[in-house]
Short mmCIF file of C-alpha atoms in Angstrom, two decimals:
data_model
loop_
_atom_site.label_atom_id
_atom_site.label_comp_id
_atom_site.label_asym_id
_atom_site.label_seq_id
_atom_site.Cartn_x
_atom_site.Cartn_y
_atom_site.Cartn_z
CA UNK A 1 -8.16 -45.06 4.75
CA UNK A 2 -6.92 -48.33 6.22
CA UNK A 3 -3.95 -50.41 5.40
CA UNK A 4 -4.34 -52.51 2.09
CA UNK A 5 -2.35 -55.61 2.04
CA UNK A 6 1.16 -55.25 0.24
CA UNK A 7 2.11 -58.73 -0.27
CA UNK A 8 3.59 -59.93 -3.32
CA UNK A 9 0.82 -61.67 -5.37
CA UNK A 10 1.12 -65.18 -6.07
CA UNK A 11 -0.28 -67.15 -10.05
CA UNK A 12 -3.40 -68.03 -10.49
CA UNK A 13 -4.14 -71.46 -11.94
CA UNK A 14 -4.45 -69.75 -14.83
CA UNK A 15 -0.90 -67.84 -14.72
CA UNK A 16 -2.14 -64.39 -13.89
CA UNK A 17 -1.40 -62.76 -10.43
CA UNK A 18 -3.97 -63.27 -7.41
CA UNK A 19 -5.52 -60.63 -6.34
CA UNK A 20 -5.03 -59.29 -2.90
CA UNK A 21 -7.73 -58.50 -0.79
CA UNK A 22 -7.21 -55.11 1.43
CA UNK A 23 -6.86 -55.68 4.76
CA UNK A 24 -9.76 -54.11 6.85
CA UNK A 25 -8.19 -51.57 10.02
CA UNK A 26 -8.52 -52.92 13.28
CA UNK A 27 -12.04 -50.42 13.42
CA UNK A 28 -13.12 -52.03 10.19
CA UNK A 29 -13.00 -49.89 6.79
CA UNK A 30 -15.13 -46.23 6.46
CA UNK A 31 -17.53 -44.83 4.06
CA UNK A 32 -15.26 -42.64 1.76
CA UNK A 33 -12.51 -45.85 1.98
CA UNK A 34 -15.25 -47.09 -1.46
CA UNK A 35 -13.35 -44.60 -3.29
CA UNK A 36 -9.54 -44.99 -2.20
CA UNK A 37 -9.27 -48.51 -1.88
CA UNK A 38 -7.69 -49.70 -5.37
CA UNK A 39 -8.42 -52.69 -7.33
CA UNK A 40 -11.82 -52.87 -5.85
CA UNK A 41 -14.90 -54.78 -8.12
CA UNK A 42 -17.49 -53.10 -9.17
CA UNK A 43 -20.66 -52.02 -6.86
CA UNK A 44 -18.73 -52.86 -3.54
CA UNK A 45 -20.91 -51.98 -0.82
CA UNK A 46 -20.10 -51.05 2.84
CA UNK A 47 -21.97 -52.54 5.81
CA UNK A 48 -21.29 -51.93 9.31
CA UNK A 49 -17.53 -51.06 8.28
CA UNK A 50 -17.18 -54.23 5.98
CA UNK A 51 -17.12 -54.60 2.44
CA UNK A 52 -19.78 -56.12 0.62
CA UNK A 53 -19.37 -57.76 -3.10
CA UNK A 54 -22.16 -58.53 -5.45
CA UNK A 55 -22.50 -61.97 -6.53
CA UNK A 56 -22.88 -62.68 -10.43
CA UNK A 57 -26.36 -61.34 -11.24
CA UNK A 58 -29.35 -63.36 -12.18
CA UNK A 59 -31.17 -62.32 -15.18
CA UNK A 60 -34.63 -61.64 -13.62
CA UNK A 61 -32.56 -59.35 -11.50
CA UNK A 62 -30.96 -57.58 -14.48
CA UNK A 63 -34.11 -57.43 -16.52
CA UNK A 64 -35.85 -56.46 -13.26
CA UNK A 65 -33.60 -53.06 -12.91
CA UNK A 66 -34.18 -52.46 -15.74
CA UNK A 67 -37.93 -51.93 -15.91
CA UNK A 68 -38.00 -50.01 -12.92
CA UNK A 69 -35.30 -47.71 -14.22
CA UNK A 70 -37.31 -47.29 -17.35
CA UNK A 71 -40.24 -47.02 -15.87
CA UNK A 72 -39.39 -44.15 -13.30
CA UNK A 73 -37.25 -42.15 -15.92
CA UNK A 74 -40.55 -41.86 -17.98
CA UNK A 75 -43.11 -40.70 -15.19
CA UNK A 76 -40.48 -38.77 -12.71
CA UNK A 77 -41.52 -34.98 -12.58
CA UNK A 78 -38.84 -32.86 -14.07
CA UNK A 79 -37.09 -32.21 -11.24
CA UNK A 80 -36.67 -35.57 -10.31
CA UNK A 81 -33.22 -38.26 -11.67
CA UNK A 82 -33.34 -41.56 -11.64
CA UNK A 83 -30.26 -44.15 -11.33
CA UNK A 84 -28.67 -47.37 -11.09
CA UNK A 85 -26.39 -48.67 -8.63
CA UNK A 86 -25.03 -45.80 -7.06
CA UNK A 87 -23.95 -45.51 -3.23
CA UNK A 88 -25.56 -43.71 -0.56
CA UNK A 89 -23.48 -42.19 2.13
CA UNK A 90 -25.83 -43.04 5.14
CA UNK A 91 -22.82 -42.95 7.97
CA UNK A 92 -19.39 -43.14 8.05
CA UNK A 93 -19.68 -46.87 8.29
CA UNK A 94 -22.06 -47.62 5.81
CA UNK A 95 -22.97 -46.82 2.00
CA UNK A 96 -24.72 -49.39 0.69
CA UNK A 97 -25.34 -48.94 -3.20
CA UNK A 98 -29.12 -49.38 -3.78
CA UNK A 99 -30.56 -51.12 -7.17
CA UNK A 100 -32.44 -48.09 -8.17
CA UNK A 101 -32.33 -44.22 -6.97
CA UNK A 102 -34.56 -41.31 -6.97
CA UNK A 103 -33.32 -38.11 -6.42
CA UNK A 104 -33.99 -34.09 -7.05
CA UNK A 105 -31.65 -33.26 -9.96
CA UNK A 106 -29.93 -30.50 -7.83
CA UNK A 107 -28.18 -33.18 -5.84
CA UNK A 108 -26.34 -34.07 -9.50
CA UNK A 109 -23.01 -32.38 -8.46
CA UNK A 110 -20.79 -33.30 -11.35
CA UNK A 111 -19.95 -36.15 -13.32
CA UNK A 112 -17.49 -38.14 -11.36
CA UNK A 113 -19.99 -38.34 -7.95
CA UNK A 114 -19.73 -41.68 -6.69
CA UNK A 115 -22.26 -41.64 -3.60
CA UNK A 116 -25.36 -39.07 -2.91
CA UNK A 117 -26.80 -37.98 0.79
CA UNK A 118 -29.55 -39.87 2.27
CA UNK A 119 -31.53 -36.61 2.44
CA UNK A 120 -31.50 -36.16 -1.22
CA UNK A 121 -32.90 -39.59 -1.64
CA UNK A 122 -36.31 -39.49 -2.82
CA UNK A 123 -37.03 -43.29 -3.03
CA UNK A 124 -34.47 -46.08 -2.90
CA UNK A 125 -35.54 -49.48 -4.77
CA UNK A 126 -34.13 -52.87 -3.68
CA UNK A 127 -34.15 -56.09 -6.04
CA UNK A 128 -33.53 -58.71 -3.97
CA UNK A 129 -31.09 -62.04 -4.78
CA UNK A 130 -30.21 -65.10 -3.49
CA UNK A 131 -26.97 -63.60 -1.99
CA UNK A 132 -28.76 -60.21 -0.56
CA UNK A 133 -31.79 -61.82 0.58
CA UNK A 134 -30.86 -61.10 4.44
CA UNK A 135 -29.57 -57.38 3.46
CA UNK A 136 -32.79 -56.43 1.21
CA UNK A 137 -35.15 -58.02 3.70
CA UNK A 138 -33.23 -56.14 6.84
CA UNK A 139 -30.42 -54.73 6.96
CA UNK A 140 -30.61 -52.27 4.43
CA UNK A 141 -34.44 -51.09 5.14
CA UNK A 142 -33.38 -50.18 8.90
CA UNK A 143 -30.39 -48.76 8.05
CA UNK A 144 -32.79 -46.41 4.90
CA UNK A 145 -35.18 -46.05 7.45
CA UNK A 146 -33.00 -44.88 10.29
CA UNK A 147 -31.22 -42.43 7.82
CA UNK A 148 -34.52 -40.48 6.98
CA UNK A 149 -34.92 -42.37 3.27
CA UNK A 150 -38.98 -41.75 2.86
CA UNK A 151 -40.00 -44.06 0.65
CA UNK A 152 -38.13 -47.66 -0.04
CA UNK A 153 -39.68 -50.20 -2.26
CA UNK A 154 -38.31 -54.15 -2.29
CA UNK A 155 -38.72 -56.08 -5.21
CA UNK A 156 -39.04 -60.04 -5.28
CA UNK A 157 -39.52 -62.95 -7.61
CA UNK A 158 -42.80 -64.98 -7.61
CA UNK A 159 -41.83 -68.18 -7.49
CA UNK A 160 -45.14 -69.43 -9.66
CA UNK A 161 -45.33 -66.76 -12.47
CA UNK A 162 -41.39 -65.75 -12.35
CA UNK A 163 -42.69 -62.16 -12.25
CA UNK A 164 -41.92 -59.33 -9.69
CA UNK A 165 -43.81 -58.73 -6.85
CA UNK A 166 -43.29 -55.04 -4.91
CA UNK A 167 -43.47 -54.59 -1.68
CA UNK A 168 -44.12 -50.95 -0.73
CA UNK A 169 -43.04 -49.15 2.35
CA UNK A 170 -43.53 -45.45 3.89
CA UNK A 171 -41.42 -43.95 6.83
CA UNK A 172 -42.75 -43.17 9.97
CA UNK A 173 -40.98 -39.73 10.99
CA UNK A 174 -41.61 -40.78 14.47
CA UNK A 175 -40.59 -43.98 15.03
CA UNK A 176 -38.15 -43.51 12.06
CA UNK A 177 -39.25 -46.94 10.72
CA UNK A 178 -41.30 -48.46 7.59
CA UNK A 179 -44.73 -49.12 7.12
CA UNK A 180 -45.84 -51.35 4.28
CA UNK A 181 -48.62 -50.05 2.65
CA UNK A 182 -48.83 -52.37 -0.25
CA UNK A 183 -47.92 -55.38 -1.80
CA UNK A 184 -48.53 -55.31 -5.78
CA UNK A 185 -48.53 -58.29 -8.25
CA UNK A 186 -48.33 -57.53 -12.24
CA UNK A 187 -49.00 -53.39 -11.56
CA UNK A 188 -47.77 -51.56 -9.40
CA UNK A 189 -49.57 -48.12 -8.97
CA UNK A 190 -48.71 -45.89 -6.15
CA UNK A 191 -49.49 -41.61 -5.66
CA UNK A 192 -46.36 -40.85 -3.82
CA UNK A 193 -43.60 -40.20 -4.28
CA UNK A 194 -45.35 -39.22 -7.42
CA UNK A 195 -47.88 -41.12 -9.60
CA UNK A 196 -46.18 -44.22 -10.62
CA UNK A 197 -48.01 -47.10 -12.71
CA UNK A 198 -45.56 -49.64 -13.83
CA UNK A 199 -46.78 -53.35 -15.69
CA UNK A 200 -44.80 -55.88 -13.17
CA UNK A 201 -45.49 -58.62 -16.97
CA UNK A 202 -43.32 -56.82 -18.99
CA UNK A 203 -40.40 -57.03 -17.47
CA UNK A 204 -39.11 -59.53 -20.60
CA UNK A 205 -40.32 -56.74 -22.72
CA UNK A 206 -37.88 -54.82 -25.07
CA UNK A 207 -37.76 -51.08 -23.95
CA UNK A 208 -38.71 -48.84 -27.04
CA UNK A 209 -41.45 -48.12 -29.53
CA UNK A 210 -43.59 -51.13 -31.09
CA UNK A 211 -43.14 -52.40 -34.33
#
């Protein structure tokens, strides 16, 4: 790991200490650095060697998660996991924590895993923000791509309805790039990874049985 910075922390405006932010190494900071560095917030990403921080999430993006999460738990084979928010170690300079992971349950190693291979990744699921609109759009998909991550799925807001729209990609072994192969408004229904049918309209819809 890199140096962190050891200065003596200054108040706040509101009387508590500052924080001080690590200090990158002149090479920039590597993939297992995520789980040395201390004092770090929560769902820090790496990118190119640089540490990424998630802005305050929207509520469409929240809600969003969540309906995917739900919805993948509940049609997954058996021998498929589903997650939030957890890294991928795709190089030594990146590992970039995806919105939503699929995964074969043998690549569950123990309860305090922080990051999972990309060749365990069965489908990785983007929700894109203001913030991460450049990184959903590209960064992340060539980096997924380039990594061998088969099936990658980025999820936007219409701006009309307020509802999500998917966009669906495929890799292409060869060119080790993705293909769209569909763009779905209010259900999405796709045959691979597995079949997946998932109502885009409820995604303000309490989880659980009806009343």
């Amino acid at each position: 790991m890199g140096p962190v910075s050891d200065s003596e922390p200054d108040d706040g405006l509101d009387g508590e200490p500052e924080y001080r932010w690590p200090i990158p190494p002149p090479e920039g900071w590597a993939a297992d650095d995520l789980d040395r560095i201390p004092g770090l917030p929560p769902h820090t990403e790496l990118i190119d060697g640089s540490l990424v921080f998630w802005s305050p999430q929207t509520r469409f993006h929240s809600r969003c998660m969540r309906l995917l999460e739900n919805a993948l738990l509940e049609q997954a084979p058996d021998y498929l996991d589903v997650i939030r928010e957890m890294t991928i170690k795709l190089d030594i300079r990146n590992r970039p924590g995806p919105d939503v992971l699929v995964f074969p349950l043998e690549a569950n190693t123990g309860p305090k895993r922080t990051w999972y291979k990309p060749e365990d990744i069965v489908l990785v699921v983007e929700v894109v923000s203001v913030d991460s609109f450049e990184r959903d759009r590209d960064v992340k998909p060539r980096k997924y791509a380039a990594a061998g991550v088969r099936h990658f799925w980025r999820v936007e807001q219409d701006e009309d309805k307020g509802l999500p729209v998917a966009y669906v990609y495929e890799l292409d072994p060869a060119t080790k790039s993705y293909a769209l192969t569909g763009i779905f408004h209010d259900c999405l229904k796709v045959t691979v990874p597995f079949d997946i049918e998932i109502d885009l309209t409820t995604i303000n819809r309490r989880p659980g049985p009806p009343r």
